[in-house]
């Protein structure tokens, strides 16, 4: 809402510079976003919150200023002299939808001269960014800006059958609005129609056909109240918004309608000559109930946490035009003025008092009692993971949850059901909730490559959205993209599990998802048969020159399985004996089968086995490989003898040879 | 070759004097070899050769029982002192090899101004850092962390927060919809309702998370961003407490010198409502483009929980009062570090991420 500094001064006396005025208005909740000098005036751009439609007119702002400085509002002149022709002879008004249009006022002015509006009016309109058109249009705009009440003038001679109907649109009807937009109308929309067809979209915009033009002689001045939700719905579905619909949507003051109509009528007579037909047609349904509220002093102090003296509270309410009905030591009864539709409860009055009293005068207290805070397991795990990975040189990234519907983004390793689409996306690029974080990490990698960062290690902890019943399942995932090979990344993952105290063995099962992973170099990771995640080298089709690895893990499962309880293990007192073994085995024999076989042998004192390499070369027959590893033997209570270790080792070699056909290559 | 010495010694026909001389020879040989040893590996090999299980000294030891009883003591002493001398010589060699030879330092002039070799350093995302900082301050004030779903029922995003259908304030909360009554939450205030439905007062939580609004992306807007919501409900909680708690937070996060300003505002779910400004950290309140020359920047919205919200969760609004606040994580982070484009947070350029 833009206002003119000098225009405002017409309604309220104050001695504040534009800058001081802006500060004071801001401190009561009318934020002045900008002050701009225009000609010899200043334009103040004020942000009006949606609960304060009364401030969408300069008089409304003047009321706030009066409350701040303690003055009173001077209302503009509204009286005029009319001629002796009855308005009922000129026009018939029928409101068919009284709920959607509770008040409708019409006045008729004849023999006007359409011309430019007077300079002083043009200047004020220009100051607040409105383009002067002609005296009639300018006056309707001027009065709307003054009072906050929208008005509309029809060219009376173009209104068919001298009849105005406030009714629902009929199927097949359409209208060309003042701004040139042609729109089909529907039954759920309210229109102003003449005897034949709609001439305005109620509360939103007039029609082109009945527009006031230079040849207009007689006008019908409409001033009404339309139901806010109806205006909002119609405005949105037609895609037409105006200063008028903006005000009706937020609610106008029923008590101000007639005054605005009279004010405009007076100005029209003043600026365009003409004769005012006597009387007005007023269609009003229901009675406007005045609201009465009681405010308890004790409640005021309790909510604000400070004592505001009763006299001060009374004074503030009076300045804000609340009418005192009763007051005693402990409470105040008030009647709410019609323009304050937002005030209907005790708490609303408390806010009014606090607002004018000044939020800055309320002390900052910290009387809330001491209380400990507890950290959830999920948070502890999340912190641990972040700390672990950043310690390994990983950067944490954050990528968008809303993605496109491309094949890569459609990868879904967690569910068979399709991703969830957004019904009203802004762009196709952001139209679906993601089912994997990995495509976004790949984009981050590409972005960095294109900006000269070759090597990256990144991770993200965020949600994937899997189709569910009413609401989707939101699964937290931990995903990594690392410029390293499979085994390096597998090692990082295994170390992470240990760090989280997860001792369950993981099974690494071959897995294929060729949009992400290189075939034969990807795995599903399982715990107790349940998938915990996926790990693999990035598909060559993604076009990375160096090898990259991708991992996506069920973060919620990590939280569930993690165990932060740690217990100290005595350090070994006796030396360990290490033995290196190299076995010749068939290509198909996996490390996990060798490991399993050794575990099954249940050899005493075997403390650890460590893989170190696989060799295929000249000395190795085709179809075979040499697997080298290290065994560590250690006893808790003594130093092992060479013989004991030899025996244990022999037992292992024998079993491996029996079960897997392994052959010892060198000791 | 090496073991040849031992064979000499073993030979019974040479006298004990000669045998002891041979020990001296072994020692001299070792000293020669030490002189030509250059690396740790050379030193290790020498140790194995002389002191190892199958080394020279061990062989000499094995010889003792074969000697006449009266000679054993002398020879044994000789071998033992040889062993000690070899051990000492090798220790010295090893410690010498473990430091750079002085001659090398003299030969090449080492440029100490060369840049250090950068280690691989990882960082948390700046938004995570901000959220962690916020969590930390509020944890010290007894606030727990709570979470709620991002895909929400319309009820939690609007009706329960006192924003009825077709209410003009809905315009302030444009929303992505999934279907008729399911949407992407446009504010973390949804978590307030979910927590109050489950718990009775006293309540003290903060709820960080992602929120979504159909805004066209530019330097100031993003269709996805992060908020932290706070809620405190108890008996006797007042607006003054709200100011006190937020004051604690703002001082802790932005520094002790920051000024704070509460302005009346409007949110459907709080009454009275306030917007909170802090003195602009860029110009220190003098006025600059960041604060639109006002000296103040807005950092959060807050207020006393509206009785209608308490009604939605069946709390007694006469008995309990509470306050709620919400802040944009991106906004706070941008203000703190002087970041001028919100898109940087989601591009994940390592040159950006490495700065925090």
Short mmCIF file of C-alpha atoms in Angstrom, two decimals, chain A residues 9 24 130 383 416:
data_model
loop_
_atom_site.label_atom_id
_atom_site.label_comp_id
_atom_site.label_asym_id
_atom_site.label_seq_id
_atom_site.Cartn_x
_atom_site.Cartn_y
_atom_site.Cartn_z
CA UNK A 9 -1.70 15.05 6.55
CA UNK A 24 6.70 5.15 14.17
CA UNK A 130 -1.52 5.37 -10.21
CA UNK A 383 26.20 -36.35 14.35
CA UNK A 416 8.56 -51.09 -6.51
#
